[in-house]
PDB file of C-alpha atoms in Angstrom:
ATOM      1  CA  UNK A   1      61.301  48.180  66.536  1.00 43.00           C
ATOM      2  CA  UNK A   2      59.253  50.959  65.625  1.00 48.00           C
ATOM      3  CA  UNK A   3      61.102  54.507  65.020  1.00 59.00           C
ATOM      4  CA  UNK A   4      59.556  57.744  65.315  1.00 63.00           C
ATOM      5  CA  UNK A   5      57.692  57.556  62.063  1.00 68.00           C
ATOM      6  CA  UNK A   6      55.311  56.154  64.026  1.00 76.00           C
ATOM      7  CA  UNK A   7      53.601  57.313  66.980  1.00 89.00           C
ATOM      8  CA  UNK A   8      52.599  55.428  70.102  1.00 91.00           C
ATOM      9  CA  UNK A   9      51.005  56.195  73.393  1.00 95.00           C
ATOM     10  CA  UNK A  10      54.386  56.183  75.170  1.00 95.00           C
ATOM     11  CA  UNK A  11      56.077  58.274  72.741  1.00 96.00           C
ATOM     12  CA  UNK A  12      57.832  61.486  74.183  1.00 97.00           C
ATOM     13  CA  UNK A  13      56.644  64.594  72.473  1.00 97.00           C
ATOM     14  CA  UNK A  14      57.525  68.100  73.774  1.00 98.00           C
ATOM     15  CA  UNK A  15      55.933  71.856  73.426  1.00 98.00           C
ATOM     16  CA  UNK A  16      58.867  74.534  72.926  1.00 97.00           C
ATOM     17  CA  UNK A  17      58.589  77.147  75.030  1.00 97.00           C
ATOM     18  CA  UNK A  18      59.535  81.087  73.888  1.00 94.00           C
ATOM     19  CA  UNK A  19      57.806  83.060  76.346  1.00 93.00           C
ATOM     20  CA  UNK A  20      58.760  83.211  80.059  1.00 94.00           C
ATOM     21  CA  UNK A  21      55.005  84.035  81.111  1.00 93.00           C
ATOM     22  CA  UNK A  22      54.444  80.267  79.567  1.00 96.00           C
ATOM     23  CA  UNK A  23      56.157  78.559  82.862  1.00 96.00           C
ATOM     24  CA  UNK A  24      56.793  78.816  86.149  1.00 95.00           C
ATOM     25  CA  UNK A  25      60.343  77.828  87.478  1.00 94.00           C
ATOM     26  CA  UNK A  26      59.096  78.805  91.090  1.00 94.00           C
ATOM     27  CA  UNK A  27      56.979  76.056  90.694  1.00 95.00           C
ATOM     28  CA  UNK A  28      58.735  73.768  88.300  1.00 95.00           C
ATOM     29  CA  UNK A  29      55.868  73.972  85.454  1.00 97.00           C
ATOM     30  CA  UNK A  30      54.510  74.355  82.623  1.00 98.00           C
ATOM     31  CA  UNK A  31      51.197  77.110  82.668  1.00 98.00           C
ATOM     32  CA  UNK A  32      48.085  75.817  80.554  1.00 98.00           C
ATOM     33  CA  UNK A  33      48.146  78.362  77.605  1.00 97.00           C
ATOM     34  CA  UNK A  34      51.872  76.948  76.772  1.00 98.00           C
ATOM     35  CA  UNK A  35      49.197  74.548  75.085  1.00 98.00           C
ATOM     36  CA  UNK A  36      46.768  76.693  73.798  1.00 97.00           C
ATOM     37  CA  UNK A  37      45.586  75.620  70.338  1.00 95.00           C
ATOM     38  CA  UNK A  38      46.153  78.000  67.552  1.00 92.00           C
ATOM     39  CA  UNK A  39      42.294  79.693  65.828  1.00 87.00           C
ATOM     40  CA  UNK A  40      41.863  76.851  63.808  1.00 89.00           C
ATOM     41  CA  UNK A  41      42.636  74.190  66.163  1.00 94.00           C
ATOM     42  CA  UNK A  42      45.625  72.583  65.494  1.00 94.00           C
ATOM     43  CA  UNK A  43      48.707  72.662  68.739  1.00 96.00           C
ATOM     44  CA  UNK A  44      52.291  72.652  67.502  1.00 96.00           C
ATOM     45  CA  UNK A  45      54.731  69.624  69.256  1.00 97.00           C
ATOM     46  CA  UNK A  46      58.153  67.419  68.024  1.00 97.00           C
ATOM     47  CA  UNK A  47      58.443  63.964  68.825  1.00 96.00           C
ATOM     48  CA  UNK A  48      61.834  63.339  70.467  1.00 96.00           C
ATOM     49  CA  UNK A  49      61.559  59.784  70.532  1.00 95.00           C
ATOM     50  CA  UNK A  50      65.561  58.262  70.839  1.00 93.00           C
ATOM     51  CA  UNK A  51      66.997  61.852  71.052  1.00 94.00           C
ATOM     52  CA  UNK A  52      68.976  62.704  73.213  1.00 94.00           C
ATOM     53  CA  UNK A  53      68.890  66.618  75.578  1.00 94.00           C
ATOM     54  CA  UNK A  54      71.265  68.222  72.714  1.00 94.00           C
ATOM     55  CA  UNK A  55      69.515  66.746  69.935  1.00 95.00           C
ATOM     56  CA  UNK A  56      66.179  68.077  71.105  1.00 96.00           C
ATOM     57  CA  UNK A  57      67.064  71.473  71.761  1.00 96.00           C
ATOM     58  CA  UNK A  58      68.602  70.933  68.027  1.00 95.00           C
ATOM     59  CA  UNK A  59      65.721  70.697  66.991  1.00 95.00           C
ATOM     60  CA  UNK A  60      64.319  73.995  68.451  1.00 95.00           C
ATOM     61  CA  UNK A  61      67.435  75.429  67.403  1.00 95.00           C
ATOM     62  CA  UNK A  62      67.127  74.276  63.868  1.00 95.00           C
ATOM     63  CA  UNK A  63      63.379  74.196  62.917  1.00 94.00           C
ATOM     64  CA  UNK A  64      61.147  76.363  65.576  1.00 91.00           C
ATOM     65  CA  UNK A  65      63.393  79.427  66.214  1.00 92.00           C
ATOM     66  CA  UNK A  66      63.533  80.479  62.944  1.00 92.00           C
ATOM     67  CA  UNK A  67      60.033  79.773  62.273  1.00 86.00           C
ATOM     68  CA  UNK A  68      59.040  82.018  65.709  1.00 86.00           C
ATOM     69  CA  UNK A  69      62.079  84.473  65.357  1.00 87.00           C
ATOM     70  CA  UNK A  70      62.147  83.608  69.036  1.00 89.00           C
ATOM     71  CA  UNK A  71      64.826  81.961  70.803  1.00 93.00           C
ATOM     72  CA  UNK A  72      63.896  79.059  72.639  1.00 94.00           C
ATOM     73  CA  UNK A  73      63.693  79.332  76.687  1.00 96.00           C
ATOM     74  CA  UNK A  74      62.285  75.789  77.562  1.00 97.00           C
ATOM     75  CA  UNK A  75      59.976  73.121  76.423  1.00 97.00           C
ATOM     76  CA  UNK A  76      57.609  70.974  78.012  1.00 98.00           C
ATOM     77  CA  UNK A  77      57.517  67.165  78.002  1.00 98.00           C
ATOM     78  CA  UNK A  78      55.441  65.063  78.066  1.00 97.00           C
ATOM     79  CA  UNK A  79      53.740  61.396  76.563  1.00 97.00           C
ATOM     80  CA  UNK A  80      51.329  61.482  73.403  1.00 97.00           C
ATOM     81  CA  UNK A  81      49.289  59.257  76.076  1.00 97.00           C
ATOM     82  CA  UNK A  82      48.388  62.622  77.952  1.00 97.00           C
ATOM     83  CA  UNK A  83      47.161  63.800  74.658  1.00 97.00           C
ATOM     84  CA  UNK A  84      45.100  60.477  73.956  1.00 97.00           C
ATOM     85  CA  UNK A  85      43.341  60.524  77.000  1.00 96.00           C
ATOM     86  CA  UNK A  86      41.624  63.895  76.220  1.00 96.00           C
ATOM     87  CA  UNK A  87      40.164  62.169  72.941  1.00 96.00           C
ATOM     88  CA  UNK A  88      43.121  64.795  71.202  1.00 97.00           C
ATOM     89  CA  UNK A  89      44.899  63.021  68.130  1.00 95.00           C
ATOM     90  CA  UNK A  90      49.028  63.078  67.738  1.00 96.00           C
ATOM     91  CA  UNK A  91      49.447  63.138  63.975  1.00 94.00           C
ATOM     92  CA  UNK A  92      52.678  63.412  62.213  1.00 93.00           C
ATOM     93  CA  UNK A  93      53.083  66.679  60.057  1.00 93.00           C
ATOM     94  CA  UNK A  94      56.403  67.434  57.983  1.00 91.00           C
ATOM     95  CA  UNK A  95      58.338  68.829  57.514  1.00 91.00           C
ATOM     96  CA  UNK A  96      59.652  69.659  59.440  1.00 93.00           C
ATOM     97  CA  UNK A  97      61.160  66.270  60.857  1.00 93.00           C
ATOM     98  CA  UNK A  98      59.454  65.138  63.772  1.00 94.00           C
ATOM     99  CA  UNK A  99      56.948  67.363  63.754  1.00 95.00           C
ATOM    100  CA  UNK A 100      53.825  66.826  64.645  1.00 96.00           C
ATOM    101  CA  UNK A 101      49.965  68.306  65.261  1.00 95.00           C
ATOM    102  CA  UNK A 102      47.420  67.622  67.924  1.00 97.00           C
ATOM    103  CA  UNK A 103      44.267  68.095  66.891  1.00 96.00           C
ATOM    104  CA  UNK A 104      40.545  66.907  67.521  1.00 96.00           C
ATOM    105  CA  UNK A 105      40.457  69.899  70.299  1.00 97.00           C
ATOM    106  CA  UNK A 106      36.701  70.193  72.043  1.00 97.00           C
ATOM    107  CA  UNK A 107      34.676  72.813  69.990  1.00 95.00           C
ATOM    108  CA  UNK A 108      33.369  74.209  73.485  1.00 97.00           C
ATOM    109  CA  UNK A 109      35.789  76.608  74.731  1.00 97.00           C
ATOM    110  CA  UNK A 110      35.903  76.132  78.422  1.00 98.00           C
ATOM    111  CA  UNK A 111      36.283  72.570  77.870  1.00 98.00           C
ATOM    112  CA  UNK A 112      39.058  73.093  75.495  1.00 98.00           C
ATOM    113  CA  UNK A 113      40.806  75.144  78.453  1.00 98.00           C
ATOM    114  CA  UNK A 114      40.036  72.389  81.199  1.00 98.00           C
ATOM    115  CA  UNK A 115      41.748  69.879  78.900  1.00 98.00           C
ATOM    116  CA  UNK A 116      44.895  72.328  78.869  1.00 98.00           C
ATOM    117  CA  UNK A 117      45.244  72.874  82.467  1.00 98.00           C
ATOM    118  CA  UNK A 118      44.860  69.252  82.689  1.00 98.00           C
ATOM    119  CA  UNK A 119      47.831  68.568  80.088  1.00 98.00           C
ATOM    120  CA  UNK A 120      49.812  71.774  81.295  1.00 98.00           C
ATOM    121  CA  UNK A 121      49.762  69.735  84.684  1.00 98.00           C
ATOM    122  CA  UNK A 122      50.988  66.603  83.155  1.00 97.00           C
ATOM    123  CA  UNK A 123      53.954  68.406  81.494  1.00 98.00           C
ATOM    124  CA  UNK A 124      57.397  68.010  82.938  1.00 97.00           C
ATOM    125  CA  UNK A 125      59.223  71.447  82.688  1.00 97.00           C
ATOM    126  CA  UNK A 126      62.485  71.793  81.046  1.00 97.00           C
ATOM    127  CA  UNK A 127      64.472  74.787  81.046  1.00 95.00           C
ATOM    128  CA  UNK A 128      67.211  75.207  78.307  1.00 91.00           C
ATOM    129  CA  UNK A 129      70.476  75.464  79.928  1.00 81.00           C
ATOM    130  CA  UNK A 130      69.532  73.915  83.086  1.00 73.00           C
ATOM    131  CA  UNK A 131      70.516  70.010  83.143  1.00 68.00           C
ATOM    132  CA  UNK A 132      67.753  67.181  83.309  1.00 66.00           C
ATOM    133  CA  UNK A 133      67.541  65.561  86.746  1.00 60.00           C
TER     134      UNK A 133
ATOM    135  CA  UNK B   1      56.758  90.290  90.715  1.00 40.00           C
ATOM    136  CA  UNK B   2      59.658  88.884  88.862  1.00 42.00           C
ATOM    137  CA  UNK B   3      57.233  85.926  87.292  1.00 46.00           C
ATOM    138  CA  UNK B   4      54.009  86.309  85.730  1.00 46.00           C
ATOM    139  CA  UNK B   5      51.998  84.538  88.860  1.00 52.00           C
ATOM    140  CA  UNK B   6      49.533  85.327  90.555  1.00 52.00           C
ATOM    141  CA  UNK B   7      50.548  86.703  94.312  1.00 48.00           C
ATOM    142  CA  UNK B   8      50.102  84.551  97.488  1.00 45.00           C
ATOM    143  CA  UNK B   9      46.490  85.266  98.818  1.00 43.00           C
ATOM    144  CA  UNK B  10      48.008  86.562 101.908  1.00 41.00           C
ATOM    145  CA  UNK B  11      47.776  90.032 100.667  1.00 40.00           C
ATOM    146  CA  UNK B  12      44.310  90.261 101.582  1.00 41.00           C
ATOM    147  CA  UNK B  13      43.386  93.071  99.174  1.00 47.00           C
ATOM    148  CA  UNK B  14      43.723  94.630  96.076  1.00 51.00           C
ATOM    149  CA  UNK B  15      46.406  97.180  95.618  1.00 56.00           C
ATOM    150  CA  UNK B  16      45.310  99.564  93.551  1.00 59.00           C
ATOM    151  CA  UNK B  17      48.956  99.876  91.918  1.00 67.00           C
ATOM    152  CA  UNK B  18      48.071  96.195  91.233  1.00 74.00           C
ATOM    153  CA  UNK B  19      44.643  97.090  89.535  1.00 76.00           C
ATOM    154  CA  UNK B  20      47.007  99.801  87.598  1.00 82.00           C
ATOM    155  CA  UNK B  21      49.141  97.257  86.261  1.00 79.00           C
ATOM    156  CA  UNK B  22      46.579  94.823  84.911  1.00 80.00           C
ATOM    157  CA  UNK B  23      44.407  97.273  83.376  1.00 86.00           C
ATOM    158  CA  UNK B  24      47.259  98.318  81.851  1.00 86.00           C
ATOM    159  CA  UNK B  25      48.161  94.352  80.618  1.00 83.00           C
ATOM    160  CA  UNK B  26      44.687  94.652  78.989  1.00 89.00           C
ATOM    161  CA  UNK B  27      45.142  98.146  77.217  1.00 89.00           C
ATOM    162  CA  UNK B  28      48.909  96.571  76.226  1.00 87.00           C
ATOM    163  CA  UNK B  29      47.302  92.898  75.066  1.00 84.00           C
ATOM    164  CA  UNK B  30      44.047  95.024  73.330  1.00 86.00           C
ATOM    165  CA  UNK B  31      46.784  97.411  71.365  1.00 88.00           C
ATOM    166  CA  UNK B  32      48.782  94.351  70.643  1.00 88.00           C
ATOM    167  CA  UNK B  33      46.374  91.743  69.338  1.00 90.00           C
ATOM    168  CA  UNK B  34      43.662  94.393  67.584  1.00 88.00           C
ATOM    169  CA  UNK B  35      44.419  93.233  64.177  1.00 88.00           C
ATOM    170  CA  UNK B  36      43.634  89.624  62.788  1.00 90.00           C
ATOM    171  CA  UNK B  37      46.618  86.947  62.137  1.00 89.00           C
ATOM    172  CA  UNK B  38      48.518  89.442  65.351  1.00 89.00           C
ATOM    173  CA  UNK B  39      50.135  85.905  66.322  1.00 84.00           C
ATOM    174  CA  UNK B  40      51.149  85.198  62.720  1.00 83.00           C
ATOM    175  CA  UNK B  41      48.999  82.061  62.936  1.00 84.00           C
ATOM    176  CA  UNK B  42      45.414  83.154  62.318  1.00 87.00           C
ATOM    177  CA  UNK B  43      44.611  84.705  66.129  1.00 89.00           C
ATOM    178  CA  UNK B  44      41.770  86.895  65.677  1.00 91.00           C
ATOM    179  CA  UNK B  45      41.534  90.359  66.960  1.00 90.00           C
ATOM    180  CA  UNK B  46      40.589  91.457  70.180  1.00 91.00           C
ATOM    181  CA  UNK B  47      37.762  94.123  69.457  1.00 92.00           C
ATOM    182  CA  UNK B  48      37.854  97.883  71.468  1.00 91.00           C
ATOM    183  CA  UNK B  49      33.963  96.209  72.618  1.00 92.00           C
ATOM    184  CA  UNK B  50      35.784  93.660  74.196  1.00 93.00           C
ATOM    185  CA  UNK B  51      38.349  95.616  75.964  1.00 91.00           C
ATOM    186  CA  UNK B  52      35.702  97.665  77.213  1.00 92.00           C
ATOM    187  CA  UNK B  53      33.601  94.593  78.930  1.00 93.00           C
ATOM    188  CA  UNK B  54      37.237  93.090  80.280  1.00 93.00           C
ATOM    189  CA  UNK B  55      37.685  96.271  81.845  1.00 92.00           C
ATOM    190  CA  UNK B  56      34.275  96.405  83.988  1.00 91.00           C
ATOM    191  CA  UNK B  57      35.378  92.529  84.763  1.00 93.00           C
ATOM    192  CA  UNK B  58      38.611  93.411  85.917  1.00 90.00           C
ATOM    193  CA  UNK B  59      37.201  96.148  88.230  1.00 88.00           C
ATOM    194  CA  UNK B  60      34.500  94.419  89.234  1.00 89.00           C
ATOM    195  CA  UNK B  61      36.394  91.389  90.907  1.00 89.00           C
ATOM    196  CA  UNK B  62      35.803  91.606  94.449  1.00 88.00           C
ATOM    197  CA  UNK B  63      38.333  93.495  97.135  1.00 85.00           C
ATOM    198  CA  UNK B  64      39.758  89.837  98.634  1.00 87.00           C
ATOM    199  CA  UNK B  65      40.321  88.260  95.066  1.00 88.00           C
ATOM    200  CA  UNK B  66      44.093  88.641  94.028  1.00 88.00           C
ATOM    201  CA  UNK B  67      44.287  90.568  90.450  1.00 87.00           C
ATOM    202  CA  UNK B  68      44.834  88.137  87.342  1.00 90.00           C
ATOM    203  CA  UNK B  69      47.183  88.259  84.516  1.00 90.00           C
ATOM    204  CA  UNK B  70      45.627  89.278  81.654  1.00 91.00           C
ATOM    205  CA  UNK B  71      45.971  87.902  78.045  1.00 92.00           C
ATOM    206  CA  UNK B  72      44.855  87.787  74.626  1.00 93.00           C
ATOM    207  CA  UNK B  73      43.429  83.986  73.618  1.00 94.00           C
ATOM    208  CA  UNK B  74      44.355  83.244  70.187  1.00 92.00           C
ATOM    209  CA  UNK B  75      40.498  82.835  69.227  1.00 92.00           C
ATOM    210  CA  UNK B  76      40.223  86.925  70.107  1.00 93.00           C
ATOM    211  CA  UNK B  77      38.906  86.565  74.063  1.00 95.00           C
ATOM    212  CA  UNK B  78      40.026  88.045  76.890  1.00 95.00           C
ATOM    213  CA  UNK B  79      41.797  85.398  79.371  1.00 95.00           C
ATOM    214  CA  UNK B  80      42.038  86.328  83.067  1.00 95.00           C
ATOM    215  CA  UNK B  81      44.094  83.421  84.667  1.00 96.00           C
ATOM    216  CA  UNK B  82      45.370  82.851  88.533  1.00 96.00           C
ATOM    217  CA  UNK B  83      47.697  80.352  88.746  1.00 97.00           C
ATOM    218  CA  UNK B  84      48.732  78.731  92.404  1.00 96.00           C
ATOM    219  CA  UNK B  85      50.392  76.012  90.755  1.00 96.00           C
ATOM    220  CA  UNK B  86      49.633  72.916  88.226  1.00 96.00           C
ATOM    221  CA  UNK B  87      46.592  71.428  89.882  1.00 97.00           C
ATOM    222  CA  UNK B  88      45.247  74.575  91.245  1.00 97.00           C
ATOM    223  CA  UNK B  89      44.427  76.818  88.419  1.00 98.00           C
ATOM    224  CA  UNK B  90      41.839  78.811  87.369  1.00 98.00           C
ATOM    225  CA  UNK B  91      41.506  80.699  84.160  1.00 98.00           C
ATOM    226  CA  UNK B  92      38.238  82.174  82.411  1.00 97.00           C
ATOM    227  CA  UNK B  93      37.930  83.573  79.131  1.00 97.00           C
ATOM    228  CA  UNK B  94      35.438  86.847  78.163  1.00 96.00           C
ATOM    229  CA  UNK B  95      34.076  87.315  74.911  1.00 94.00           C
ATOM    230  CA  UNK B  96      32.433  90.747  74.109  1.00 90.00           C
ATOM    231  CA  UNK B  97      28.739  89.305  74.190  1.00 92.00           C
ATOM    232  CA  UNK B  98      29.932  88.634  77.960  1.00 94.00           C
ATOM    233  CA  UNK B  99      30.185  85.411  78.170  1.00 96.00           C
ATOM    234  CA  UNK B 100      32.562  83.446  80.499  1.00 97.00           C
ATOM    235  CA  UNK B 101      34.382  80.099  79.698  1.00 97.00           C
ATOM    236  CA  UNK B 102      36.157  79.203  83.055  1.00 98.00           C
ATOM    237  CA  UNK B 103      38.139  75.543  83.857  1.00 98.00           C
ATOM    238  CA  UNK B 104      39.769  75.554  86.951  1.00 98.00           C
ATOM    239  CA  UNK B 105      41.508  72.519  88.567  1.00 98.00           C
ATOM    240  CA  UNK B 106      41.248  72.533  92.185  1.00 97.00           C
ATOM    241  CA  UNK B 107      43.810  69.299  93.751  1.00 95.00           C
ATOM    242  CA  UNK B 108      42.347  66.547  92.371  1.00 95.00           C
ATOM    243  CA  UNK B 109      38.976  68.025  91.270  1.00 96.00           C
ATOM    244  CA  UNK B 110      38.030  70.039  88.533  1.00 96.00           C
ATOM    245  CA  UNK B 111      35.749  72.128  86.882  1.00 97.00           C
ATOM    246  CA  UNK B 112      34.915  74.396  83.585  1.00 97.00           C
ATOM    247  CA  UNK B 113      31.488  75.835  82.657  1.00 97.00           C
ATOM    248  CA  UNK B 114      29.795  79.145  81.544  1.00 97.00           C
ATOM    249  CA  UNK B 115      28.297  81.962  82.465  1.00 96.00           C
ATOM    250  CA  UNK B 116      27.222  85.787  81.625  1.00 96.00           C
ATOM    251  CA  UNK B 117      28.733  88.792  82.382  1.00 94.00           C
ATOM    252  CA  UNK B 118      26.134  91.192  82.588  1.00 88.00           C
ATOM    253  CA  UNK B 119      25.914  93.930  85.132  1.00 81.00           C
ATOM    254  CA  UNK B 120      28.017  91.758  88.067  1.00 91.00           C
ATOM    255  CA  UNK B 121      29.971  89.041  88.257  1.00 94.00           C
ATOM    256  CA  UNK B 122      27.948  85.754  88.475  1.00 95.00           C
ATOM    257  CA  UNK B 123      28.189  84.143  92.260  1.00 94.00           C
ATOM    258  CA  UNK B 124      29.097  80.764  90.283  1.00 95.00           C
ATOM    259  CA  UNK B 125      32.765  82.637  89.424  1.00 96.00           C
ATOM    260  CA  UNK B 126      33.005  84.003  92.997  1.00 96.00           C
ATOM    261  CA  UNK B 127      32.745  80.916  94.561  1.00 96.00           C
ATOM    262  CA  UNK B 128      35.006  79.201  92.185  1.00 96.00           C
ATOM    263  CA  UNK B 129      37.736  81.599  92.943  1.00 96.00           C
ATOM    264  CA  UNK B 130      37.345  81.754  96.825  1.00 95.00           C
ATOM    265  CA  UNK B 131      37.225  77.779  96.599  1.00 95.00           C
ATOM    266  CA  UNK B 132      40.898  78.224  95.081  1.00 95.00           C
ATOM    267  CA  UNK B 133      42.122  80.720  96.994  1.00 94.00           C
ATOM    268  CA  UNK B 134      40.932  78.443 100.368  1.00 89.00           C
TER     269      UNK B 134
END
């Protein structure tokens, strides 16, 4: 079977959150510009295929706080599918491990920030700290 | 507000203390993100022309229209967002010719165009924020 070297339309990625103003815990979500593609185009996720909760906040831990000099407050999860069906790509970039960028973002601005709130909806908040139901 | 959302439409109008604040998340965002690369990553700048134009948005919204939050878009824009929850959003995005990227999702509909800012809001915006505040 396939590991994570590969990426599939099922795989689990997952956004790392830093700011509180990127969520909502009043309403359990994630808020579209946690998935706002940097100038040139190119959104920052890890694939967490096979890990389990401690490993993947591990990873924040190890390889995004640093990187952000921000500690990590929550991520959001969801399938490379949600990606896929906004014609974005999920390509692997390391290191570091498990990283990975989505790119192919519309040119056209307000349809790049439909296709945000639309994956911002799809997201499944996780707070750090806070055990998955 | 202890979270960055948008209040419940209830409160009918605008409190001007309200106005205060996000005026004063524009001058904040505008200071913070004047300089190129401001994210680390390549954001561009928002320019003092911009701030200027968000600010005649921001008091032009009409009376019954709850106040945004106000950010900085990586790409240098203005973003005014008011978020009700995951499928009812709307968010629009002002660049300092005028123009206005919006996307709103409204239930299971949804919707994202342009328009120009010029001496009012356009009635296409108005009527995209009273249909999510319905």
């Amino acid at each position: 079977m396939p590991g994570y070297e590969t990426i599939e339309p099922g795989h689990p990625v997952t956004r790392y959150l830093d700011e509180k103003k990127r969520f909502s815990t009043k309403k359990n979500s994630v808020k579209p510009k946690a998935f706002e593609p940097t100038a040139d185009l190119t959104l920052s996720v890890f694939r967490t295929l096979d890990l389990n909760e401690t490993e993947t906040w591990d990873l924040a831990v190890t390889w995004v706080e640093p990187s952000r000099k921000k500690l990590t407050l929550g991520r959001g999860d969801l399938r490379v599918s949600e990606f896929q069906t906004h014609g974005l790509i999920v390509e692997a970039f390391e290191p570091p491990p498990r990283h990975a960028n989505v790119l192919g973002w519309p040119k056209d601005k307000e349809v790049r920030m439909s296709v945000m709130q639309e994956i911002a909806a799809a997201a499944t908040l996780v707070l750090k700290g806070v055990p998955v139901a | 507000m202890s979270e960055t959302e948008t209040k419940p439409f209830e409160a009918q109008s605008v409190a001007a203390t309200d106005m205060d604040e996000r005026l004063k998340a524009l001058q904040s965002c505008s200071d913070d993100c004047s300089s190129d690369n401001w994210d680390g990553k390549g954001a561009k700048a928002v320019t003092t022309q911009l701030r200027e134009v968000a600010e005649l948005f921001l008091k032009q919204l009409p009376s019954h229209i709850p106040p945004p939050e106000v950010e900085a878009d990586l790409d240098g824009e203005i973003n005014f967002e008011w978020y009700l929850e995951p499928r009812k959003v709307f968010s629009i995005s002002l660049n300092a010719e005028g123009r206005l990227s919006y996307a709103g999702l409204f239930g299971p509909a949804k919707s994202h165009g342009t328009e120009m800012f010029q001496d009012s809001i356009p009635r296409e915006i108005i009527l995209k924020l009273d249909r999510l505040f319905s």
